[in-house]
Amino acid sequence: MLEIKPIFNSLCRSKAGAMMLLIQIAITTAIVSNAAFIIKEKIEYLQQDTGYPEDEVLSFAVLTYGKDRDLNQVFEADETMLRNIPGVIDASIFSTVPLSGSGAVSSFHLDPDPKDSKGVRAGFTMADEHGLNSLGLEVSEGRGFTAEDVIVFKGSATVPTVAIVSKSFIEEMFPNGDGLGNIIYLGPNPVKIVGVVNKMMGPWLKDDASENMVILPMSKTGTLQNIVVRTDASSRSSIIGQIEEAMLASYDKRVIFRVQGLDDAKDEYNAGDVLMMRMLVVLIVVLVLVTALGIFGLTVFNINKRTKQIGTRRALGARKSAIVRYFLVENCLICIAGLIFGTVGALVLGQALFEYYSLPALNHSYIAITAIFVLSFSLLSVLLPANRAANISPSIATRSI
């Protein structure tokens, strides 16, 4: 027999401790289920495939203050010099660097402005015919850029006539699968899609259009430049150490800064997410430990308070297993009640996070898994003090009162 009625009556006579534990279990269930779901989402986000060989690619910025040389010639010489460094696969100047958290975004349309037509938002960058190889990308459909495709920037009205786009972008713009070779418009300017890359993330991984990326074949030189270099993965760290020296040896009237691998740039961009994930892990551990200690403490308190009752039951022939079962059932009743309230709280909290913080809707399986976990560790927490109660000698228990 589980003796639920006498256990329930006993709990009703000492409501305070049971209610505090019930509330604690409810709060733990509500917070842990949502925190675990957020951690899972963050892990998937941090481990997502960006399309780039991040361990092979590095980038750096160049701020030129010298006025005695033509910048086009300077940077053309720089690119050639960098490509000749042992271990370097390719190098190219980019207007913005993917995954860096800094870049440009625009809407591309099916018709020129000012006509109202379908538009798709995408990040974009500009590079020459070496750009795709410098990022470690290959076209899956169509072709890459040629030297003839590349134009020199001569003002804001300058727009190339061709583009390479990500698969996500072309599928959104042309859902029927007929995008390659078609014309899209950047403002009033027509741009023909000549190549498609399967995966090519933009500068902002958290953006709604993060997988929509467009590369335009344009050479734009200025006092502030971004250069992307692709190397052998094993040589990248040594090449990073050579970059500043080699660039200043080529032309010393400039500053080289922000030299970092593409994976380091991504880690820097995602630092806040990593910190949040670690804080949530700590929160889960603390809540679980506090709840387990609360269950343990309440059980010990009940045992000390019921020493005479336990001794009397033992004297009347109650088995040790019956004493253990009594406290397990008592704890189970409190835990189930707490889980019911905790489930409601988890749903309410999940809906609030969805509405106010744009987090994904809580997967209900996480509530079920959390409830099973909480019930399991609550029963484990009560086993030790329950076994101690079962070992109380009937004579000692009787004399102690």
GROMACS .gro file of C-alpha atoms in nm, residues 2-395:
model
  394
    2LEU     CA    1   0.123   0.350  -0.081
    3GLU     CA    2  -0.058   0.508   0.218
    4ILE     CA    3  -0.140   0.817   0.013
    5LYS     CA    4  -0.425   0.935   0.236
    6PRO     CA    5  -0.228   0.945   0.565
    7ILE     CA    6   0.068   1.098   0.381
    8PHE     CA    7  -0.159   1.367   0.235
    9ASN     CA    8  -0.310   1.436   0.578
   10SER     CA    9   0.038   1.464   0.726
   11LEU     CA   10   0.137   1.715   0.458
   12CYS     CA   11  -0.176   1.919   0.527
   13ARG     CA   12  -0.074   1.948   0.894
   14SER     CA   13   0.267   2.091   0.800
   15LYS     CA   14   0.191   2.301   0.494
   16ALA     CA   15   0.475   2.555   0.512
   17GLY     CA   16   0.766   2.325   0.429
   18ALA     CA   17   0.572   2.136   0.162
   19MET     CA   18   0.453   2.460  -0.004
   20MET     CA   19   0.804   2.608  -0.008
   21LEU     CA   20   0.939   2.293  -0.171
   22LEU     CA   21   0.648   2.282  -0.418
   23ILE     CA   22   0.719   2.641  -0.524
   24GLN     CA   23   1.090   2.566  -0.553
   25ILE     CA   24   1.025   2.267  -0.779
   26ALA     CA   25   0.781   2.469  -0.991
   27ILE     CA   26   1.033   2.753  -1.038
   28THR     CA   27   1.312   2.507  -1.117
   29THR     CA   28   1.099   2.328  -1.377
   30ALA     CA   29   0.989   2.650  -1.546
   31ILE     CA   30   1.335   2.805  -1.562
   32VAL     CA   31   1.541   2.492  -1.636
   33SER     CA   32   1.318   2.379  -1.926
   34ASN     CA   33   1.343   2.720  -2.095
   35ALA     CA   34   1.714   2.760  -2.015
   36ALA     CA   35   1.795   2.414  -2.153
   37PHE     CA   36   1.603   2.493  -2.471
   38ILE     CA   37   1.786   2.825  -2.514
   39ILE     CA   38   2.123   2.652  -2.458
   40LYS     CA   39   2.038   2.396  -2.724
   41GLU     CA   40   1.944   2.675  -2.967
   42LYS     CA   41   2.267   2.862  -2.889
   43ILE     CA   42   2.478   2.550  -2.942
   44GLU     CA   43   2.316   2.489  -3.281
   45TYR     CA   44   2.368   2.855  -3.372
   46LEU     CA   45   2.736   2.853  -3.268
   47GLN     CA   46   2.805   2.528  -3.453
   48GLN     CA   47   2.627   2.621  -3.775
   49ASP     CA   48   2.807   2.580  -4.104
   50THR     CA   49   2.899   2.920  -4.246
   51GLY     CA   50   3.025   2.787  -4.578
   52TYR     CA   51   3.378   2.917  -4.522
   53PRO     CA   52   3.690   2.720  -4.419
   54GLU     CA   53   3.722   2.942  -4.113
   55ASP     CA   54   4.052   2.793  -3.998
   56GLU     CA   55   4.215   2.882  -4.332
   57VAL     CA   56   4.097   3.242  -4.375
   58LEU     CA   57   4.230   3.554  -4.205
   59SER     CA   58   4.157   3.920  -4.255
   60PHE     CA   59   4.312   4.249  -4.156
   61ALA     CA   60   4.249   4.620  -4.201
   62VAL     CA   61   4.487   4.875  -4.353
   63LEU     CA   62   4.471   5.247  -4.278
   64THR     CA   63   4.691   5.436  -4.523
   65TYR     CA   64   4.796   5.794  -4.444
   66GLY     CA   65   5.068   5.834  -4.708
   67LYS     CA   66   4.987   6.058  -5.005
   68ASP     CA   67   5.294   6.001  -5.218
   69ARG     CA   68   5.175   5.690  -5.403
   70ASP     CA   69   4.877   5.583  -5.610
   71LEU     CA   70   4.665   5.357  -5.386
   72ASN     CA   71   4.552   5.138  -5.673
   73GLN     CA   72   4.912   5.052  -5.753
   74VAL     CA   73   5.000   5.008  -5.385
   75PHE     CA   74   4.726   4.758  -5.315
   76GLU     CA   75   4.775   4.575  -5.643
   77ALA     CA   76   5.137   4.522  -5.536
   78ASP     CA   77   5.019   4.419  -5.189
   79GLU     CA   78   4.792   4.148  -5.325
   80THR     CA   79   5.070   4.009  -5.542
   81MET     CA   80   5.315   4.018  -5.250
   82LEU     CA   81   5.070   3.839  -5.019
   83ARG     CA   82   4.995   3.566  -5.275
   84ASN     CA   83   5.367   3.496  -5.302
   85ILE     CA   84   5.411   3.429  -4.928
   86PRO     CA   85   5.470   3.053  -4.875
   87GLY     CA   86   5.153   2.893  -4.744
   88VAL     CA   87   4.921   3.159  -4.887
   89ILE     CA   88   4.660   3.025  -5.130
   90ASP     CA   89   4.507   3.357  -5.238
   91ALA     CA   90   4.441   3.713  -5.125
   92SER     CA   91   4.199   3.986  -5.222
   93ILE     CA   92   4.067   4.325  -5.113
   94PHE     CA   93   3.708   4.321  -4.983
   95SER     CA   94   3.476   4.607  -4.905
   96THR     CA   95   3.349   4.416  -4.599
   97VAL     CA   96   3.449   4.086  -4.436
   98PRO     CA   97   3.190   3.810  -4.381
   99LEU     CA   98   3.115   3.696  -4.022
  100SER     CA   99   3.275   4.012  -3.883
  101GLY     CA  100   2.959   4.181  -3.758
  102SER     CA  101   3.027   4.477  -3.984
  103GLY     CA  102   2.915   4.509  -4.342
  104ALA     CA  103   2.661   4.631  -4.593
  105VAL     CA  104   2.306   4.517  -4.666
  106SER     CA  105   2.057   4.607  -4.938
  107SER     CA  106   1.737   4.487  -5.103
  108PHE     CA  107   1.764   4.340  -5.451
  109HIS     CA  108   1.451   4.348  -5.670
  110LEU     CA  109   1.312   4.185  -5.981
  111ASP     CA  110   1.235   4.522  -6.140
  112PRO     CA  111   1.429   4.850  -6.137
  113ASP     CA  112   1.336   5.137  -5.908
  114PRO     CA  113   1.091   5.302  -5.879
  115LYS     CA  114   0.875   5.006  -5.981
  116ASP     CA  115   0.717   4.808  -5.701
  117SER     CA  116   0.838   4.447  -5.729
  118LYS     CA  117   0.949   4.153  -5.523
  119GLY     CA  118   1.263   4.224  -5.323
  120VAL     CA  119   1.501   4.011  -5.117
  121ARG     CA  120   1.723   4.156  -4.848
  122ALA     CA  121   2.086   4.041  -4.855
  123GLY     CA  122   2.428   4.132  -4.729
  124PHE     CA  123   2.680   4.214  -4.997
  125THR     CA  124   3.050   4.271  -5.041
  126MET     CA  125   3.278   4.372  -5.328
  127ALA     CA  126   3.590   4.188  -5.443
  128ASP     CA  127   3.784   4.105  -5.759
  129GLU     CA  128   3.819   3.773  -5.941
  130HIS     CA  129   4.034   3.637  -5.655
  131GLY     CA  130   3.767   3.707  -5.394
  132LEU     CA  131   3.581   3.377  -5.412
  133ASN     CA  132   3.899   3.170  -5.382
  134SER     CA  133   4.027   3.393  -5.100
  135LEU     CA  134   3.718   3.301  -4.897
  136GLY     CA  135   3.755   2.933  -4.980
  137LEU     CA  136   3.431   2.924  -5.178
  138GLU     CA  137   3.341   2.741  -5.498
  139VAL     CA  138   3.048   2.798  -5.731
  140SER     CA  139   2.802   2.510  -5.741
  141GLU     CA  140   2.620   2.651  -6.044
  142GLY     CA  141   2.735   2.888  -6.316
  143ARG     CA  142   3.082   3.043  -6.307
  144GLY     CA  143   3.312   3.261  -6.102
  145PHE     CA  144   3.428   3.612  -6.183
  146THR     CA  145   3.679   3.689  -6.456
  147ALA     CA  146   3.912   3.988  -6.477
  148GLU     CA  147   3.678   4.135  -6.739
  149ASP     CA  148   3.387   4.130  -6.491
  150VAL     CA  149   3.571   4.349  -6.240
  151ILE     CA  150   3.513   4.722  -6.262
  152VAL     CA  151   3.686   5.004  -6.076
  153PHE     CA  152   3.473   5.197  -5.829
  154LYS     CA  153   3.412   5.554  -5.948
  155GLY     CA  154   3.134   5.674  -5.718
  156SER     CA  155   2.807   5.556  -5.572
  157ALA     CA  156   2.648   5.516  -5.916
  158THR     CA  157   2.906   5.254  -6.014
  159VAL     CA  158   2.746   4.910  -6.007
  160PRO     CA  159   2.884   4.589  -6.166
  161THR     CA  160   2.672   4.408  -6.423
  162VAL     CA  161   2.715   4.056  -6.278
  163ALA     CA  162   2.700   3.894  -5.933
  164ILE     CA  163   2.758   3.568  -5.749
  165VAL     CA  164   2.491   3.488  -5.490
  166SER     CA  165   2.425   3.234  -5.217
  167LYS     CA  166   2.184   2.948  -5.276
  168SER     CA  167   1.956   3.079  -5.001
  169PHE     CA  168   1.927   3.415  -5.177
  170ILE     CA  169   1.851   3.274  -5.521
  171GLU     CA  170   1.594   3.028  -5.382
  172GLU     CA  171   1.414   3.310  -5.205
  173MET     CA  172   1.425   3.539  -5.507
  174PHE     CA  173   1.344   3.267  -5.762
  175PRO     CA  174   1.154   2.988  -5.582
  176ASN     CA  175   1.089   2.810  -5.914
  177GLY     CA  176   1.460   2.734  -5.950
  178ASP     CA  177   1.521   2.948  -6.261
  179GLY     CA  178   1.742   3.216  -6.105
  180LEU     CA  179   2.080   3.147  -6.264
  181GLY     CA  180   2.130   3.380  -6.558
  182ASN     CA  181   1.840   3.606  -6.459
  183ILE     CA  182   1.858   3.977  -6.391
  184ILE     CA  183   1.810   4.134  -6.048
  185TYR     CA  184   1.819   4.505  -5.972
  186LEU     CA  185   2.017   4.700  -5.717
  187GLY     CA  186   1.822   5.022  -5.725
  188PRO     CA  187   1.785   5.109  -6.096
  189ASN     CA  188   2.091   4.905  -6.197
  190PRO     CA  189   2.058   4.559  -6.356
  191VAL     CA  190   2.284   4.281  -6.228
  192LYS     CA  191   2.300   3.936  -6.387
  193ILE     CA  192   2.341   3.630  -6.162
  194VAL     CA  193   2.631   3.433  -6.313
  195GLY     CA  194   2.717   3.203  -6.024
  196VAL     CA  195   2.568   3.039  -5.716
  197VAL     CA  196   2.749   2.926  -5.398
  198ASN     CA  197   2.577   2.661  -5.187
  199LYS     CA  198   2.655   2.821  -4.851
  200MET     CA  199   2.778   3.174  -4.797
  201MET     CA  200   2.688   3.356  -4.477
  202GLY     CA  201   2.680   3.733  -4.454
  203PRO     CA  202   2.848   3.966  -4.205
  204TRP     CA  203   2.574   3.931  -3.940
  205LEU     CA  204   2.495   3.577  -3.828
  206LYS     CA  205   2.196   3.695  -3.621
  207ASP     CA  206   2.034   3.881  -3.907
  208ASP     CA  207   1.712   3.743  -4.057
  209ALA     CA  208   1.886   3.741  -4.394
  210SER     CA  209   2.214   3.596  -4.262
  211GLU     CA  210   2.225   3.326  -4.531
  212ASN     CA  211   2.153   3.572  -4.813
  213MET     CA  212   2.482   3.698  -4.953
  214VAL     CA  213   2.583   3.867  -5.279
  215ILE     CA  214   2.936   3.926  -5.407
  216LEU     CA  215   2.984   4.203  -5.665
  217PRO     CA  216   3.299   4.218  -5.884
  218MET     CA  217   3.432   4.562  -5.802
  219SER     CA  218   3.773   4.700  -5.711
  220LYS     CA  219   3.749   4.982  -5.462
  221THR     CA  220   4.061   5.127  -5.306
  222GLY     CA  221   4.071   5.387  -5.032
  223THR     CA  222   4.259   5.491  -4.723
  224LEU     CA  223   4.083   5.219  -4.521
  225GLN     CA  224   4.088   4.870  -4.674
  226ASN     CA  225   3.999   4.517  -4.569
  227ILE     CA  226   4.217   4.240  -4.706
  228VAL     CA  227   4.125   3.872  -4.686
  229VAL     CA  228   4.396   3.607  -4.711
  230ARG     CA  229   4.346   3.233  -4.743
  231THR     CA  230   4.626   3.005  -4.625
  232ASP     CA  231   4.697   2.646  -4.541
  233ALA     CA  232   4.532   2.582  -4.205
  234SER     CA  233   4.865   2.471  -4.056
  235SER     CA  234   5.043   2.788  -4.175
  236ARG     CA  235   4.785   3.049  -4.079
  237SER     CA  236   4.918   3.135  -3.733
  238SER     CA  237   5.273   3.189  -3.863
  239ILE     CA  238   5.145   3.397  -4.157
  240ILE     CA  239   4.942   3.615  -3.921
  241GLY     CA  240   5.272   3.701  -3.753
  242GLN     CA  241   5.428   3.798  -4.088
  243ILE     CA  242   5.144   4.018  -4.218
  244GLU     CA  243   5.228   4.349  -4.051
  245GLU     CA  244   5.600   4.322  -4.121
  246ALA     CA  245   5.544   4.231  -4.488
  247MET     CA  246   5.286   4.506  -4.545
  248LEU     CA  247   5.499   4.778  -4.381
  249ALA     CA  248   5.804   4.662  -4.572
  250SER     CA  249   5.604   4.714  -4.892
  251TYR     CA  250   5.487   5.063  -4.788
  252ASP     CA  251   5.544   5.207  -4.442
  253LYS     CA  252   5.305   5.503  -4.442
  254ARG     CA  253   5.009   5.308  -4.306
  255VAL     CA  254   4.882   5.118  -4.005
  256ILE     CA  255   4.797   4.746  -4.002
  257PHE     CA  256   4.541   4.639  -3.743
  258ARG     CA  257   4.268   4.388  -3.661
  259VAL     CA  258   4.469   4.094  -3.792
  260GLN     CA  259   4.264   3.786  -3.704
  261GLY     CA  260   4.136   3.456  -3.834
  262LEU     CA  261   3.782   3.430  -3.964
  263ASP     CA  262   3.698   3.190  -3.680
  264ASP     CA  263   3.834   3.442  -3.427
  265ALA     CA  264   3.622   3.717  -3.583
  266LYS     CA  265   3.317   3.494  -3.557
  267ASP     CA  266   3.399   3.408  -3.194
  268GLU     CA  267   3.433   3.777  -3.114
  269TYR     CA  268   3.096   3.846  -3.276
  270ASN     CA  269   2.936   3.559  -3.080
  271ALA     CA  270   3.106   3.633  -2.746
  272GLY     CA  271   2.779   3.756  -2.593
  273ASP     CA  272   2.600   3.435  -2.689
  274VAL     CA  273   2.875   3.220  -2.539
  275LEU     CA  274   2.859   3.423  -2.216
  276MET     CA  275   2.480   3.385  -2.204
  277MET     CA  276   2.506   3.011  -2.258
  278ARG     CA  277   2.759   2.974  -1.975
  279MET     CA  278   2.543   3.182  -1.743
  280LEU     CA  279   2.241   2.963  -1.822
  281VAL     CA  280   2.443   2.649  -1.748
  282VAL     CA  281   2.546   2.797  -1.411
  283LEU     CA  282   2.183   2.892  -1.344
  284ILE     CA  283   2.063   2.538  -1.416
  285VAL     CA  284   2.330   2.383  -1.192
  286VAL     CA  285   2.254   2.624  -0.906
  287LEU     CA  286   1.877   2.570  -0.930
  288VAL     CA  287   1.914   2.193  -0.938
  289LEU     CA  288   2.153   2.191  -0.641
  290VAL     CA  289   1.936   2.427  -0.436
  291THR     CA  290   1.624   2.222  -0.510
  292ALA     CA  291   1.803   1.895  -0.426
  293LEU     CA  292   1.928   2.045  -0.099
  294GLY     CA  293   1.577   2.170  -0.023
  295ILE     CA  294   1.431   1.823  -0.073
  296PHE     CA  295   1.708   1.667   0.136
  297GLY     CA  296   1.662   1.923   0.415
  298LEU     CA  297   1.283   1.889   0.426
  299THR     CA  298   1.310   1.511   0.444
  300VAL     CA  299   1.565   1.528   0.727
  301PHE     CA  300   1.341   1.775   0.909
  302ASN     CA  301   1.038   1.546   0.872
  303ILE     CA  302   1.237   1.246   0.993
  304ASN     CA  303   1.355   1.432   1.304
  305LYS     CA  304   1.003   1.553   1.368
  306ARG     CA  305   0.853   1.205   1.324
  307THR     CA  306   1.107   0.998   1.516
  308LYS     CA  307   0.841   0.867   1.755
  309GLN     CA  308   0.607   0.783   1.466
  310ILE     CA  309   0.884   0.597   1.280
  311GLY     CA  310   0.991   0.411   1.595
  312THR     CA  311   0.634   0.311   1.668
  313ARG     CA  312   0.585   0.178   1.315
  314ARG     CA  313   0.910  -0.015   1.339
  315ALA     CA  314   0.804  -0.158   1.675
  316LEU     CA  315   0.474  -0.269   1.522
  317GLY     CA  316   0.665  -0.463   1.254
  318ALA     CA  317   0.695  -0.217   0.967
  319ARG     CA  318   0.971  -0.313   0.730
  320LYS     CA  319   1.252  -0.080   0.637
  321SER     CA  320   1.124  -0.074   0.278
  322ALA     CA  321   0.788   0.055   0.402
  323ILE     CA  322   0.957   0.348   0.581
  324VAL     CA  323   1.161   0.434   0.272
  325ARG     CA  324   0.852   0.404   0.053
  326TYR     CA  325   0.659   0.640   0.283
  327PHE     CA  326   0.908   0.925   0.234
  328LEU     CA  327   0.946   0.854  -0.137
  329VAL     CA  328   0.569   0.875  -0.188
  330GLU     CA  329   0.547   1.189   0.024
  331ASN     CA  330   0.820   1.354  -0.181
  332CYS     CA  331   0.664   1.229  -0.503
  333LEU     CA  332   0.330   1.392  -0.418
  334ILE     CA  333   0.498   1.727  -0.352
  335CYS     CA  334   0.710   1.696  -0.665
  336ILE     CA  335   0.417   1.609  -0.895
  337ALA     CA  336   0.221   1.909  -0.766
  338GLY     CA  337   0.526   2.128  -0.822
  339LEU     CA  338   0.574   1.989  -1.172
  340ILE     CA  339   0.214   2.069  -1.264
  341PHE     CA  340   0.259   2.433  -1.162
  342GLY     CA  341   0.610   2.433  -1.315
  343THR     CA  342   0.476   2.312  -1.650
  344VAL     CA  343   0.227   2.598  -1.660
  345GLY     CA  344   0.502   2.839  -1.560
  346ALA     CA  345   0.735   2.702  -1.831
  347LEU     CA  346   0.468   2.754  -2.098
  348VAL     CA  347   0.397   3.109  -1.981
  349LEU     CA  348   0.768   3.196  -1.961
  350GLY     CA  349   0.836   3.040  -2.302
  351GLN     CA  350   0.553   3.240  -2.459
  352ALA     CA  351   0.685   3.561  -2.301
  353LEU     CA  352   1.037   3.496  -2.435
  354PHE     CA  353   0.887   3.425  -2.777
  355GLU     CA  354   0.680   3.745  -2.785
  356TYR     CA  355   0.915   3.996  -2.622
  357TYR     CA  356   1.264   3.868  -2.707
  358SER     CA  357   1.201   3.694  -3.043
  359LEU     CA  358   1.338   3.364  -2.913
  360PRO     CA  359   1.212   3.042  -3.078
  361ALA     CA  360   0.893   2.894  -2.936
  362LEU     CA  361   0.966   2.649  -2.654
  363ASN     CA  362   0.965   2.287  -2.764
  364HIS     CA  363   0.727   2.105  -2.528
  365SER     CA  364   0.953   1.800  -2.520
  366TYR     CA  365   1.196   2.007  -2.310
  367ILE     CA  366   0.929   2.051  -2.043
  368ALA     CA  367   0.869   1.674  -2.037
  369ILE     CA  368   1.241   1.596  -2.018
  370THR     CA  369   1.291   1.855  -1.743
  371ALA     CA  370   0.995   1.717  -1.547
  372ILE     CA  371   1.135   1.364  -1.564
  373PHE     CA  372   1.478   1.491  -1.462
  374VAL     CA  373   1.341   1.693  -1.168
  375LEU     CA  374   1.130   1.399  -1.049
  376SER     CA  375   1.429   1.164  -1.074
  377PHE     CA  376   1.674   1.380  -0.882
  378SER     CA  377   1.410   1.465  -0.621
  379LEU     CA  378   1.358   1.093  -0.552
  380LEU     CA  379   1.734   1.040  -0.540
  381SER     CA  380   1.769   1.332  -0.297
  382VAL     CA  381   1.525   1.170  -0.055
  383LEU     CA  382   1.681   0.823  -0.063
  384LEU     CA  383   1.967   0.890   0.181
  385PRO     CA  384   1.760   1.046   0.461
  386ALA     CA  385   1.482   0.790   0.403
  387ASN     CA  386   1.729   0.506   0.446
  388ARG     CA  387   1.854   0.668   0.765
  389ALA     CA  388   1.496   0.680   0.891
  390ALA     CA  389   1.448   0.313   0.805
  391ASN     CA  390   1.750   0.222   1.019
  392ILE     CA  391   1.616   0.390   1.333
  393SER     CA  392   1.598   0.135   1.613
  394PRO     CA  393   1.246   0.106   1.765
  395SER     CA  394   1.384   0.119   2.121
   0.00000   0.00000   0.00000
